[in-house]
Amino acid sequence: MDAMYTLELISEHACFGGVQRLYSHQSRAIGLPMRFSVFVPPQAGAGKLPALFYLAGLTCSEETFVLKGGAQRVAAELGMVLVTLDTSPRGANIDGEAASWDFGLAAGFYVDATEPPWNTHYQMHSYVLELHQLVVACLPVDPARIGIFGHSMGGHGALVLALRHPDLFRSVSAFAPICAPSQCAWGKKAFTGYLGESEENWRQYDASALMASRHAPFPQGILIDQGLGDKFLAEQLFPQAFEQACATAAQPLRLRRHAGYDHGYFFISTFVEDHLRFHAEQ
């Protein structure tokens, strides 16, 4: 383990021949303790392995995907490390932090806040990058083979982090991502609170705006799954905006629309194997 990082093991459980662990550590980016979960597959003793970061959605934590996603069996088969992180700082004790479910606690939107009082601890974009460094330093992970994916708010985060840091993330996919947060109520609320009123400052965290200014950043393709029974589809998610941005950028995109599926983890668990295999190919 790298001397720069001190990890506290909270729990571990045998799982599909590997081990599912929950860690705590003191985050420099956040300025508070943070928790993350890691599934280490049975191939860990054979050398450095590929890894996949998962970013969860609103109201979730570092354990939601671990308990509901059903990904460990396939990750064990593929020899893939799974890393899942929390959705906001905990213990910041900001007035009004828990007043609404779509802003503040468990709703960090994977941005680095610039507006007080949020800018003191709500640095979730930087935290993902910090955790990337920690995982490479402390776990059997090959830094050249790391992908990222996520759901809803976390799908937004995954797309933005991949587009802004393609040197760190080799592949990217998403379930029902918030594709154009500058245009929807969730995004406008979060961006105004964390980043201020200037919509120009929002663009750096808007996947559709970022993609439209690039040229085929992921030539092997991006995978997105979207349920057509998702109650948030029309007013919050806007996959068509990202689809158009990818066409402008000549970016290959597999946007799969599924009749009957909603926004939750029954949908995610149905298609999670496809996502792990998509990343494994890359």
XYZ file of N, CA, C and O in Angstrom, residues 151-265:
460
model
N -25.051 5.747 -13.363
C -26.499 5.763 -13.538
C -27.053 7.141 -13.198
O -26.719 7.710 -12.156
N -27.882 7.686 -14.076
C -28.615 8.929 -13.832
C -27.648 10.076 -13.529
O -26.827 10.432 -14.384
N -27.675 10.654 -12.322
C -26.668 11.653 -11.954
C -25.260 11.095 -12.134
O -24.339 11.800 -12.558
N -25.078 9.812 -11.808
C -23.778 9.181 -11.982
C -23.437 8.918 -13.432
O -22.254 8.895 -13.796
N -24.455 8.714 -14.275
C -24.201 8.611 -15.711
C -23.695 9.931 -16.264
O -22.758 9.969 -17.074
N -24.318 11.020 -15.804
C -23.799 12.359 -16.131
C -22.344 12.485 -15.696
O -21.478 12.918 -16.462
N -22.049 12.097 -14.447
C -20.686 12.207 -13.937
C -19.701 11.379 -14.733
O -18.590 11.827 -15.032
N -20.102 10.157 -15.096
C -19.212 9.273 -15.845
C -18.890 9.853 -17.221
O -17.729 9.858 -17.657
N -19.903 10.348 -17.915
C -19.672 10.918 -19.241
C -18.757 12.145 -19.160
O -17.830 12.299 -19.958
N -19.012 13.009 -18.186
C -18.209 14.225 -18.040
C -16.765 13.890 -17.676
O -15.817 14.434 -18.259
N -16.574 13.001 -16.719
C -15.205 12.643 -16.311
C -14.448 11.977 -17.446
O -13.268 12.259 -17.656
N -15.116 11.120 -18.204
C -14.445 10.475 -19.333
C -14.068 11.491 -20.405
O -12.959 11.438 -20.964
N -14.966 12.417 -20.699
C -14.692 13.408 -21.734
C -13.603 14.388 -21.317
O -12.797 14.822 -22.145
N -13.556 14.732 -20.036
C -12.544 15.673 -19.562
C -11.205 15.007 -19.246
O -10.173 15.688 -19.214
N -11.220 13.691 -19.018
C -9.993 12.989 -18.637
C -9.847 11.679 -19.417
O -9.740 10.598 -18.819
N -9.817 11.757 -20.747
C -9.707 10.529 -21.536
C -8.368 9.812 -21.345
O -8.244 8.638 -21.696
N -7.395 10.506 -20.763
C -6.115 9.862 -20.458
C -6.233 8.926 -19.257
O -5.409 8.010 -19.098
N -7.253 9.123 -18.424
C -7.437 8.301 -17.232
C -8.465 7.192 -17.427
O -8.354 6.139 -16.802
N -9.466 7.453 -18.269
C -10.555 6.493 -18.446
C -10.596 6.043 -19.909
O -10.853 6.837 -20.809
N -10.384 4.754 -20.097
C -10.239 4.205 -21.439
C -11.579 3.931 -22.114
O -11.659 3.844 -23.343
N -12.612 3.770 -21.322
C -13.927 3.433 -21.861
C -14.990 4.062 -20.974
O -14.762 4.357 -19.798
N -16.205 4.243 -21.547
C -17.279 4.891 -20.799
C -18.635 4.368 -21.271
O -18.843 4.117 -22.459
N -19.533 4.197 -20.307
C -20.915 3.835 -20.618
C -21.823 4.405 -19.531
O -21.347 4.927 -18.523
N -23.137 4.299 -19.735
C -24.064 4.882 -18.759
C -25.438 4.247 -18.853
O -25.866 3.789 -19.924
N -26.138 4.228 -17.724
C -27.545 3.864 -17.648
C -28.350 5.139 -17.407
O -28.117 5.849 -16.416
N -29.289 5.430 -18.285
C -30.214 6.553 -18.117
C -29.520 7.813 -17.592
O -29.926 8.386 -16.575
N -28.462 8.277 -18.259
C -27.724 9.440 -17.739
C -28.487 10.747 -17.923
O -29.326 10.873 -18.822
N -28.188 11.712 -17.044
C -28.644 13.090 -17.256
C -27.712 13.670 -18.309
O -26.589 14.067 -18.023
N -28.163 13.691 -19.552
C -27.268 13.963 -20.682
C -27.008 15.440 -20.933
O -25.985 15.797 -21.515
N -27.943 16.290 -20.541
C -27.813 17.726 -20.787
C -28.281 18.477 -19.549
O -29.328 19.131 -19.561
N -27.524 18.409 -18.447
C -27.982 18.987 -17.178
C -28.256 20.487 -17.237
O -29.056 20.999 -16.455
N -27.613 21.195 -18.163
C -27.878 22.629 -18.295
C -29.301 22.920 -18.754
O -29.782 24.051 -18.643
N -29.990 21.883 -19.272
C -31.321 22.072 -19.845
C -32.444 21.501 -18.988
O -33.623 21.682 -19.326
N -32.122 20.801 -17.893
C -33.180 20.156 -17.109
C -33.228 20.724 -15.693
O -32.267 21.331 -15.211
N -34.343 20.475 -15.012
C -34.553 21.056 -13.684
C -33.535 20.560 -12.670
O -33.024 21.351 -11.859
N -33.221 19.249 -12.680
C -32.213 18.724 -11.757
C -30.886 19.455 -11.929
O -30.266 19.890 -10.968
N -30.457 19.549 -13.181
C -29.165 20.151 -13.454
C -29.133 21.636 -13.152
O -28.162 22.139 -12.577
N -30.165 22.348 -13.538
C -30.207 23.790 -13.287
C -30.153 24.086 -11.793
O -29.453 25.008 -11.359
N -30.878 23.309 -11.004
C -30.869 23.491 -9.554
C -29.477 23.229 -8.985
O -28.937 24.028 -8.202
N -28.886 22.112 -9.378
C -27.568 21.752 -8.861
C -26.496 22.725 -9.324
O -25.669 23.185 -8.529
N -26.497 23.053 -10.605
C -25.452 23.913 -11.145
C -25.546 25.321 -10.576
O -24.520 25.950 -10.279
N -26.758 25.837 -10.416
C -26.909 27.166 -9.826
C -26.389 27.172 -8.397
O -25.660 28.087 -7.982
N -26.746 26.154 -7.624
C -26.323 26.090 -6.238
C -24.837 25.876 -6.059
O -24.203 26.522 -5.211
N -24.262 24.992 -6.877
C -22.844 24.648 -6.720
C -21.910 25.566 -7.506
O -20.786 25.836 -7.075
N -22.362 26.041 -8.683
C -21.467 26.736 -9.615
C -21.835 28.198 -9.856
O -21.057 28.918 -10.495
N -23.005 28.635 -9.394
C -23.419 30.010 -9.621
C -24.312 30.155 -10.835
O -24.711 29.182 -11.473
N -24.617 31.397 -11.180
C -25.608 31.692 -12.218
C -25.058 31.613 -13.639
O -25.828 31.491 -14.597
N -23.753 31.696 -13.831
C -23.183 31.749 -15.175
C -23.301 30.402 -15.887
O -22.663 29.419 -15.488
N -24.104 30.360 -16.930
C -24.268 29.114 -17.676
C -22.991 28.721 -18.410
O -22.806 27.546 -18.747
N -22.115 29.656 -18.647
C -20.831 29.320 -19.269
C -20.020 28.416 -18.348
O -19.314 27.510 -18.816
N -20.130 28.643 -17.037
C -19.433 27.778 -16.080
C -20.042 26.384 -16.015
O -19.374 25.426 -15.602
N -21.298 26.257 -16.417
C -21.962 24.954 -16.394
C -21.462 24.030 -17.504
O -21.520 22.806 -17.365
N -21.000 24.596 -18.604
C -20.673 23.807 -19.793
C -19.602 22.751 -19.519
O -19.616 21.686 -20.131
N -18.695 23.037 -18.598
C -17.621 22.081 -18.320
C -18.136 20.813 -17.651
O -17.411 19.816 -17.538
N -19.402 20.845 -17.189
C -20.014 19.672 -16.570
C -21.263 19.207 -17.329
O -22.102 18.506 -16.768
N -21.382 19.594 -18.574
C -22.523 19.201 -19.406
C -22.006 18.298 -20.520
O -21.294 18.748 -21.418
N -22.352 17.008 -20.459
C -21.781 16.036 -21.392
C -22.115 16.358 -22.847
O -21.276 16.179 -23.734
N -23.328 16.837 -23.094
C -23.706 17.147 -24.479
C -22.909 18.325 -25.015
O -22.449 18.321 -26.158
N -22.721 19.353 -24.183
C -21.928 20.508 -24.603
C -20.465 20.113 -24.803
O -19.817 20.545 -25.767
N -19.928 19.298 -23.909
C -18.543 18.864 -24.040
C -18.344 18.027 -25.299
O -17.367 18.221 -26.041
N -19.246 17.089 -25.545
C -19.090 16.210 -26.708
C -19.145 17.002 -28.011
O -18.377 16.734 -28.951
N -20.024 17.985 -28.082
C -20.187 18.746 -29.322
C -18.935 19.514 -29.705
O -18.761 19.896 -30.872
N -18.038 19.740 -28.732
C -16.814 20.498 -29.016
C -15.605 19.595 -29.261
O -14.491 20.088 -29.370
N -15.835 18.280 -29.357
C -14.741 17.340 -29.553
C -14.914 16.559 -30.845
O -15.933 16.674 -31.516
N -13.887 15.759 -31.199
C -13.985 14.902 -32.378
C -13.658 13.467 -31.984
O -12.509 13.152 -31.650
N -14.685 12.628 -31.959
C -14.557 11.184 -31.714
C -13.580 10.854 -30.589
O -12.599 10.142 -30.794
N -13.824 11.354 -29.368
C -12.876 11.100 -28.280
C -12.770 9.627 -27.880
O -11.742 9.205 -27.350
N -13.821 8.849 -28.135
C -13.801 7.416 -27.831
C -14.163 6.642 -29.101
O -15.312 6.227 -29.289
N -13.186 6.463 -29.995
C -13.473 5.863 -31.302
C -14.025 4.449 -31.242
O -14.681 3.995 -32.184
N -13.789 3.745 -30.131
C -14.345 2.403 -29.992
C -15.798 2.412 -29.545
O -16.420 1.361 -29.430
N -16.337 3.595 -29.284
C -17.753 3.714 -29.002
C -18.091 4.001 -27.550
O -17.288 3.793 -26.643
N -19.296 4.515 -27.352
C -19.894 4.737 -26.036
C -21.209 3.968 -26.007
O -21.953 3.957 -26.989
N -21.504 3.329 -24.888
C -22.752 2.581 -24.720
C -23.650 3.289 -23.711
O -23.215 3.617 -22.603
N -24.909 3.522 -24.096
C -25.925 4.059 -23.177
C -27.179 3.205 -23.291
O -27.648 2.914 -24.392
N -27.718 2.800 -22.152
C -29.011 2.129 -22.107
C -30.029 3.050 -21.451
O -29.749 3.674 -20.414
N -31.210 3.123 -22.058
C -32.271 4.000 -21.561
C -33.603 3.264 -21.594
O -33.994 2.732 -22.633
N -34.289 3.211 -20.459
C -35.620 2.621 -20.418
C -36.677 3.587 -20.920
O -36.676 4.765 -20.537
N -37.587 3.107 -21.736
C -38.644 3.970 -22.257
C -39.800 4.119 -21.276
O -40.670 4.966 -21.475
N -39.809 3.301 -20.199
C -40.788 3.470 -19.134
C -40.271 4.331 -17.998
O -40.885 4.384 -16.927
N -39.181 5.024 -18.227
C -38.522 5.878 -17.230
C -39.312 7.177 -17.087
O -39.420 7.960 -18.026
N -39.831 7.433 -15.879
C -40.668 8.623 -15.674
C -39.881 9.924 -15.763
O -40.476 11.002 -15.867
N -38.549 9.840 -15.719
C -37.724 11.044 -15.802
C -37.226 11.324 -17.225
O -36.558 12.331 -17.447
N -37.526 10.443 -18.150
C -36.935 10.530 -19.486
C -37.228 11.857 -20.180
O -36.307 12.543 -20.651
N -38.473 12.238 -20.254
C -38.854 13.400 -21.063
C -38.365 14.720 -20.477
O -37.940 15.615 -21.224
N -38.394 14.851 -19.147
C -38.131 16.158 -18.541
C -36.736 16.327 -17.963
O -36.298 17.461 -17.730
N -35.999 15.219 -17.730
C -34.719 15.340 -17.030
C -33.516 14.768 -17.779
O -32.394 15.242 -17.567
N -33.687 13.782 -18.642
C -32.540 12.997 -19.117
C -32.011 13.423 -20.488
O -30.806 13.424 -20.725
N -32.869 13.711 -21.441
C -32.509 14.260 -22.758
C -31.420 13.460 -23.484
O -30.413 14.031 -23.931
N -31.587 12.145 -23.648
C -30.570 11.388 -24.402
C -30.442 11.851 -25.845
O -29.367 11.727 -26.447
N -31.507 12.416 -26.391
C -31.445 12.889 -27.768
C -30.430 14.023 -27.932
O -29.829 14.172 -29.002
N -30.227 14.813 -26.875
C -29.240 15.891 -26.951
C -27.832 15.321 -27.054
O -26.996 15.811 -27.830
N -27.547 14.264 -26.296
C -26.225 13.636 -26.372
C -26.066 12.897 -27.691
O -24.975 12.882 -28.281
N -27.125 12.306 -28.163
C -27.109 11.613 -29.462
C -26.744 12.590 -30.574
O -25.913 12.284 -31.440
N -27.340 13.776 -30.553
C -27.030 14.786 -31.560
C -25.607 15.279 -31.413
O -24.892 15.486 -32.409
N -25.149 15.466 -30.173
C -23.775 15.914 -29.944
C -22.777 14.886 -30.463
O -21.740 15.248 -31.039
N -23.074 13.604 -30.276
C -22.192 12.554 -30.789
C -22.162 12.562 -32.315
O -21.101 12.350 -32.927
N -23.300 12.821 -32.945
C -23.329 12.916 -34.409
C -22.460 14.078 -34.889
O -21.696 13.951 -35.856
N -22.532 15.207 -34.180
C -21.699 16.367 -34.518
C -20.220 16.060 -34.360
O -19.391 16.508 -35.158
N -19.893 15.278 -33.335
C -18.500 14.963 -33.018
C -17.979 13.728 -33.744
O -16.833 13.328 -33.521
N -18.803 13.110 -34.584
C -18.437 11.846 -35.244
C -18.056 10.775 -34.221
O -17.172 9.953 -34.444
N -18.742 10.805 -33.085
C -18.485 9.859 -32.000
C -19.416 8.650 -32.129
O -20.636 8.805 -32.066
N -18.889 7.438 -32.296
C -19.747 6.249 -32.317
C -20.496 6.095 -30.995
O -19.902 6.172 -29.914
N -21.804 5.888 -31.088
C -22.659 5.777 -29.909
C -23.660 4.652 -30.114
O -24.334 4.592 -31.150
N -23.746 3.752 -29.118
C -24.808 2.752 -29.078
C -25.799 3.194 -28.008
O -25.573 3.003 -26.819
N -26.872 3.834 -28.438
C -27.926 4.278 -27.530
C -29.099 3.320 -27.684
O -29.830 3.368 -28.675
N -29.244 2.443 -26.700
C -30.253 1.399 -26.763
C -31.463 1.823 -25.937
O -31.336 2.119 -24.750
N -32.627 1.845 -26.564
C -33.868 2.232 -25.903
C -34.696 0.973 -25.666
O -34.962 0.221 -26.600
N -35.125 0.776 -24.401
C -35.775 -0.473 -24.001
C -37.200 -0.220 -23.532
O -37.423 0.457 -22.520
N -38.166 -0.766 -24.259
C -39.571 -0.603 -23.885
C -39.843 -1.234 -22.524
O -39.363 -2.333 -22.215
N -40.604 -0.519 -21.691
C -41.079 -1.070 -20.438
C -40.176 -0.872 -19.239
O -40.641 -0.979 -18.100
N -38.886 -0.587 -19.452
C -37.959 -0.474 -18.326
C -37.988 0.936 -17.724
O -38.039 1.926 -18.445
N -37.926 0.990 -16.378
C -37.983 2.278 -15.695
C -36.580 2.748 -15.308
O -35.593 2.334 -15.912
N -36.490 3.580 -14.282
C -35.235 4.257 -13.939
C -34.418 3.532 -12.873
O -33.325 3.981 -12.534
N -34.922 2.423 -12.349
C -34.330 1.842 -11.160
C -33.360 0.696 -11.398
O -32.936 0.413 -12.521
N -33.054 -0.016 -10.317
C -32.018 -1.046 -10.359
C -32.490 -2.361 -10.953
O -31.653 -3.206 -11.308
